[in-house]
Amino acid sequence: MTELSHVLGDPEVCTGCMICVNVCSMFYFKVIGPEWARARVIRLENGLDFPLFCRNCEDAPCMAACPVGAITRTSKGILVVNNRKCDSCGACVTACPYDAIHLTPDTRKAVKCIQCGECVKRCPVHAIFLTSAADLSKRDPEGRLMRLHDRHSAELYDGGERL
Amino acid sequence: MHGVGGQVIWVDLTKGQVEKRPLEEEIVRDYLLGVGYLSRVLTDEIGAERDPFSPGNVLGIATGLLTGSMFPQSSRFTIAALSPLTDIWGESHAAGFWGPELKLAGYDAVFFRGASASPVYLHIEDSEVNLHDAEQVWGMGVFQTDDILRKRHGRMTRVLSIGQAGENLVRFAAIMNDRDRASARSGLGAVMGAKKLKAVSVRGHGKITVAHPEVYLTEMDEFYRRMLANPFTPGRAKYGTTHLIELMQHIGRLPSYNMRQGVFEGYDRIGGDAINECYLVKPRADWSCLQRCGRFTAVRTGPYAYQGGSPEFESQSSLGSRCGNANLESILYAHHLSNMYGLDTISLGGTISWAMEAWEQGLITSEDTGGIDLTWGNHESIVKLTRMIALREGFGDLLAEGSARAAVRIGRGSDRFVMAVKKQEMAGQEPRAQKSMGLAAATAARGADHLYGFPVLDEVGFDDDIRERFGEKYLPEMADRLNPKYKGIMVKECEDFMVMIESVGLCKYGTQIPPEFYYDDVAKALRLHNGLEVTPAQIQLIGERIVNLNRLFNARRGITRRDDSLPRRLTDEPAPNGPSAGQTVELEQMLDEYYACRGWDLVSGLPLKSTLERLGLSKDALN
């Protein structure tokens, strides 16, 4: 099986500028609007800025929760939403532990990061990158990044309620 | 029009009423948005007889046309009102995320008239705009107010508020947003305090549409590439503005000991390297910012422990060298307290350093201060006074009036040591070491000010940019910071450009220093983002129109050439030491050139009739 990859950000490097978020909404929806973006950025009061993306989970709770089979995994291992099938029920939104999938305000279709790399190549401080479990263990052998994400999970994820 | 919310909020605090109006596109055509829009609306709204603390004062907050865009450094917004510090035109600006959020909620500006009987705050959430009781947060600092309002309205809510200083009508109280971004100058926090308006919180779930979406991203890619490739960017990212301490020491422009001199023996202990070595956590940016001069710092232990937004050059010099203070942790901490209480650190340090020099001269004694020792560099006193000023306790109550008013109250000749123009304390540019900064401080609409004109092209040799913007014939004199020649021409050009930049919501970093983006780039961005078809010459004229309108606002309140002055020390006493030793500011010579170039009368300093006609301001002419 293809190794699953996903975009990850370094909260100690990210400056919180929102460029990744704006690139995303502009690239896909031709507007500037965080509610249209597939990425989020959350600034915490301790100086950390978290750029947040779909983790492309192996067990894919969003896919399991979708009652109409609108979420599938591509041959490259990326979870994608079929717009025609999505009936806007929001079950995937509730199922995602990372608030990484949501319904856009106007189309009400589920959207999520599909690892296109448009934001990655434009991040002015190189705080975000495409990675996989194997790549991450080489890049960050001490586990600093996931530890930071885990430690602040209560402030970053709110069970489908976009903060 | 694209790139705008399209609506303006008017709040009558006396009546407790909120009204939404469509954005007047005819004003935008002549003044853009931001400070230009506020200049037009407030000049019409605020009569010459009004008192800054009266309900008749109108406070306006406006985003620029590019605020919330993807242009580099496009987070900014402007706040304006009659200033309680200067009694004339007051304006201040900040970055952060509050401005873009207002756009995302569907609005471009908010105005407040009247005054509430009890504390209130305005919460804007898309189409819902309501005044709320603020009793729970009144009396609280900025961080706590932010915590409580974001808990109430959602973590992603962006909060703009005053701290205790604004509530207590400290005449140099700031308005803060996103915790540590400050609209600090002109004392507008006290206007909010007088109106019993604690905060304006915003949450927008909407979108900003752009005029040319098909090419938008690729065009922005090119602006990003240029910004990141600019030779200034790596240094800015590494130091923000903190390293200016070292640079200004090098050219003798670091205000020290109440601007008695331009060099400070302890400079290396308060500079950028000292901050990076021990206290920098990381650089932080605001919306669409590639320069990332914002810093997050922490002092981990001791009496000055904190974590939060970091001082930049102005706070370092104001609370440091200006007060003879080389204790960096105290500077960082006093800055942190200023963010929490909502104080302008420039006026804070300027006022304390005035008191310190008056103390040294024996004009202020421990009887006046209630036992506080004001010896140069007494950092414990600086920190203590920061709190006492914000809360108007003891001697702090006097200093809360600003140095000019405090000197009148103290008397005894202490006004000799007031380093202010039009009652506002000068910022961190010792003008004897850079003449253009002296002229800019004298002519700026909001009183002493380095940012209204921000003439930095002669600071560190931007000869090529001077050649490009002005022409070969002005070199080498214009690029020589000690030569008064052509500085009137330079300051005029810079003022027009900078007010235009404040009207579109961009930062002075990336436009003026480093001088990467100029009129042609802004005109292009306005076309791409807003669909506005304007030429560089047209927006240059708009800048000039705004400066003239600000001048007329002040002229109605009695301002003339006589007020475009500098403290005697700077024009009459040669700089005593350092690289600029022996220099004075040749102000009158520069003013003559400036007025001539502006089309203003050389005697009164007021716009000539022909100038007002050319700018379409005839109806604003004084009788």
Coordinates of C-alpha atoms in Angstrom, one line a residue, chain B residues 140-361:
Chain B
M140 CA -9.5 44.9 33.5
G141 CA -6.4 44.9 31.4
V142 CA -6.2 44.2 27.7
F143 CA -5.2 40.5 28.0
Q144 CA -7.9 39.6 30.5
T145 CA -10.5 41.5 28.4
D146 CA -9.3 39.5 25.4
D147 CA -9.6 36.2 27.3
I148 CA -13.1 36.9 28.6
L149 CA -14.6 38.2 25.3
R150 CA -13.1 35.3 23.3
K151 CA -14.4 32.9 25.8
R152 CA -17.8 34.4 25.4
H153 CA -17.9 34.9 21.6
G154 CA -15.5 32.1 20.4
R155 CA -11.8 31.6 20.3
M156 CA -11.4 33.0 16.8
T157 CA -13.0 36.3 17.7
R158 CA -10.6 39.2 17.3
V159 CA -10.8 41.8 20.1
L160 CA -9.8 45.5 20.1
S161 CA -10.0 47.1 23.5
I162 CA -8.6 49.6 25.9
G163 CA -7.0 48.8 29.2
Q164 CA -7.1 50.7 32.5
A165 CA -5.2 53.6 31.0
G166 CA -7.9 54.4 28.5
E167 CA -10.6 54.0 31.2
N168 CA -8.7 56.5 33.4
L169 CA -8.4 59.0 30.5
V170 CA -4.6 58.9 30.4
R171 CA -3.9 61.3 27.6
F172 CA -1.5 58.9 25.9
A173 CA -3.6 55.7 26.3
A174 CA -3.5 53.2 23.4
I175 CA -6.1 51.1 21.8
M176 CA -4.9 47.5 21.6
N177 CA -6.0 44.7 19.3
D178 CA -5.1 41.0 19.1
R179 CA -3.5 41.4 22.5
D180 CA -0.3 43.1 21.6
R181 CA -0.9 45.2 18.5
A182 CA -1.2 48.9 19.5
S183 CA -2.9 51.9 18.0
A184 CA -0.9 53.9 20.4
R185 CA -0.2 57.5 19.4
S186 CA -2.6 60.4 19.9
G187 CA -4.1 59.0 23.1
L188 CA -7.2 57.7 21.3
G189 CA -7.6 55.0 24.1
A190 CA -8.8 57.9 26.3
V191 CA -11.5 58.8 23.8
M192 CA -12.8 55.3 24.1
G193 CA -12.6 55.6 27.8
A194 CA -14.5 58.9 27.8
K195 CA -17.2 57.2 25.7
K196 CA -17.3 54.3 28.2
L197 CA -16.5 52.0 25.2
K198 CA -14.4 49.2 26.4
A199 CA -14.0 47.0 23.3
V200 CA -15.0 46.1 19.8
S201 CA -14.9 42.4 19.1
V202 CA -15.4 41.0 15.7
R203 CA -16.0 37.6 14.2
G204 CA -16.6 37.3 10.4
H205 CA -17.5 34.1 8.6
G206 CA -17.7 35.7 5.2
K207 CA -15.4 36.1 2.3
I208 CA -13.5 38.8 0.5
T209 CA -14.0 38.7 -3.3
V210 CA -11.4 40.0 -5.6
A211 CA -11.7 41.7 -9.0
H212 CA -9.4 39.5 -11.0
P213 CA -9.5 36.0 -9.4
E214 CA -8.1 34.3 -12.5
V215 CA -4.7 35.9 -12.2
Y216 CA -4.8 36.9 -8.5
L217 CA -2.6 34.2 -7.1
T218 CA 0.1 34.3 -9.8
E219 CA 0.3 38.1 -9.5
M220 CA 0.6 37.8 -5.7
D221 CA 3.3 35.2 -6.1
E222 CA 5.4 37.8 -7.9
F223 CA 4.8 40.4 -5.1
Y224 CA 5.8 37.7 -2.5
R225 CA 8.9 36.8 -4.5
R226 CA 10.0 40.4 -4.6
M227 CA 9.4 40.9 -0.9
L228 CA 11.3 37.8 0.1
A229 CA 14.1 38.6 -2.3
N230 CA 14.6 42.1 -0.9
P231 CA 18.0 42.3 0.8
F232 CA 16.3 43.8 3.9
T233 CA 14.0 40.9 4.5
P234 CA 16.4 38.4 6.2
G235 CA 17.5 41.0 8.7
R236 CA 14.0 42.1 9.4
A237 CA 13.0 38.4 10.0
K238 CA 15.9 37.9 12.3
Y239 CA 15.6 41.1 14.4
G240 CA 12.4 42.8 13.6
T241 CA 13.2 46.4 14.4
T242 CA 15.1 45.6 17.6
H243 CA 18.5 45.9 15.9
L244 CA 17.9 49.5 15.0
I245 CA 19.3 50.2 18.5
E246 CA 22.7 49.2 17.3
L247 CA 22.3 50.9 13.9
M248 CA 21.0 54.2 15.4
Q249 CA 23.9 54.2 17.9
H250 CA 26.2 53.9 15.0
I251 CA 24.9 57.1 13.4
G252 CA 24.3 59.0 16.6
R253 CA 20.5 59.0 16.2
L254 CA 19.6 57.0 19.3
P255 CA 17.7 59.4 21.7
S256 CA 19.3 59.2 25.1
Y257 CA 18.8 61.0 28.3
N258 CA 15.7 62.8 27.2
M259 CA 17.1 63.4 23.8
R260 CA 20.0 65.4 25.3
Q261 CA 22.2 63.3 23.1
G262 CA 22.1 60.7 20.3
V263 CA 24.4 58.0 21.7
F264 CA 23.9 55.7 24.7
E265 CA 26.8 53.9 26.4
G266 CA 24.5 50.9 27.3
Y267 CA 23.2 50.5 23.8
D268 CA 24.5 47.0 23.3
R269 CA 22.7 45.8 26.4
I270 CA 19.3 46.8 25.1
G271 CA 19.7 46.1 21.4
G272 CA 18.6 43.4 19.0
D273 CA 21.4 41.0 19.7
A274 CA 20.8 41.1 23.4
I275 CA 17.1 40.4 22.9
N276 CA 17.7 37.5 20.5
E277 CA 20.3 36.0 22.7
C278 CA 18.2 35.6 25.8
Y279 CA 14.6 36.5 25.3
L280 CA 13.4 35.9 21.8
V281 CA 10.9 33.0 21.5
K282 CA 10.2 33.5 17.8
P283 CA 9.2 36.1 15.2
R284 CA 5.5 36.4 14.6
A285 CA 3.6 37.9 11.7
D286 CA 0.3 39.6 11.1
W287 CA -2.2 38.8 8.3
S288 CA -0.3 38.3 5.0
C289 CA 2.9 39.6 6.5
L290 CA 6.2 38.4 5.0
Q291 CA 8.4 40.9 7.0
R292 CA 7.5 39.4 10.4
C293 CA 9.0 42.1 12.5
G294 CA 6.6 41.1 15.3
R295 CA 8.3 39.2 18.1
F296 CA 7.2 37.0 20.8
T297 CA 9.5 37.1 23.9
A298 CA 9.7 35.8 27.4
V299 CA 11.6 36.7 30.5
R300 CA 11.5 33.4 32.4
T301 CA 12.3 34.3 36.0
G302 CA 12.7 37.2 38.4
P303 CA 10.7 40.3 39.1
Y304 CA 10.2 41.1 35.4
A305 CA 9.0 37.7 34.3
Y306 CA 6.4 37.6 31.5
Q307 CA 5.7 36.1 28.1
G308 CA 4.1 38.0 25.2
G309 CA 4.5 40.4 22.4
S310 CA 7.8 42.0 22.3
P311 CA 9.0 45.6 22.1
E312 CA 10.3 47.0 18.9
F313 CA 12.8 49.8 18.5
E314 CA 10.5 52.6 19.7
S315 CA 9.8 50.9 23.0
Q316 CA 13.4 49.8 23.5
S317 CA 14.7 53.3 22.9
S318 CA 11.9 55.1 24.8
L319 CA 12.0 53.0 27.9
G320 CA 15.7 52.3 27.6
S321 CA 18.2 54.8 26.3
R322 CA 15.8 57.8 26.6
C323 CA 15.6 57.1 30.3
G324 CA 19.2 56.2 30.6
N325 CA 18.1 52.6 31.3
A326 CA 20.3 49.7 30.2
N327 CA 18.3 47.1 32.1
L328 CA 16.8 45.1 29.3
E329 CA 14.4 43.0 31.4
S330 CA 12.8 46.1 32.8
I331 CA 12.3 47.5 29.3
L332 CA 10.7 44.2 28.1
Y333 CA 8.5 44.2 31.2
A334 CA 7.5 47.8 31.1
H335 CA 6.5 47.3 27.5
H336 CA 4.5 44.3 28.5
L337 CA 2.7 46.3 31.2
S338 CA 2.1 49.0 28.6
N339 CA 0.3 46.5 26.4
M340 CA -1.7 45.2 29.3
Y341 CA -2.7 48.7 30.6
G342 CA -3.0 50.1 27.1
L343 CA -0.3 52.8 27.0
D344 CA 1.7 54.4 24.2
T345 CA 5.3 53.5 25.1
I346 CA 6.7 56.4 23.1
S347 CA 4.8 59.0 25.2
L348 CA 5.3 57.0 28.3
G349 CA 9.1 57.0 28.0
G350 CA 9.1 60.5 26.7
T351 CA 7.2 61.7 29.7
I352 CA 9.2 59.8 32.3
S353 CA 12.5 60.9 30.7
W354 CA 11.3 64.5 30.9
A355 CA 10.6 64.0 34.6
M356 CA 14.1 62.4 35.0
E357 CA 15.8 65.3 33.5
A358 CA 13.8 67.8 35.5
W359 CA 14.7 65.7 38.6
E360 CA 18.4 65.9 37.7
Q361 CA 18.0 69.7 37.4

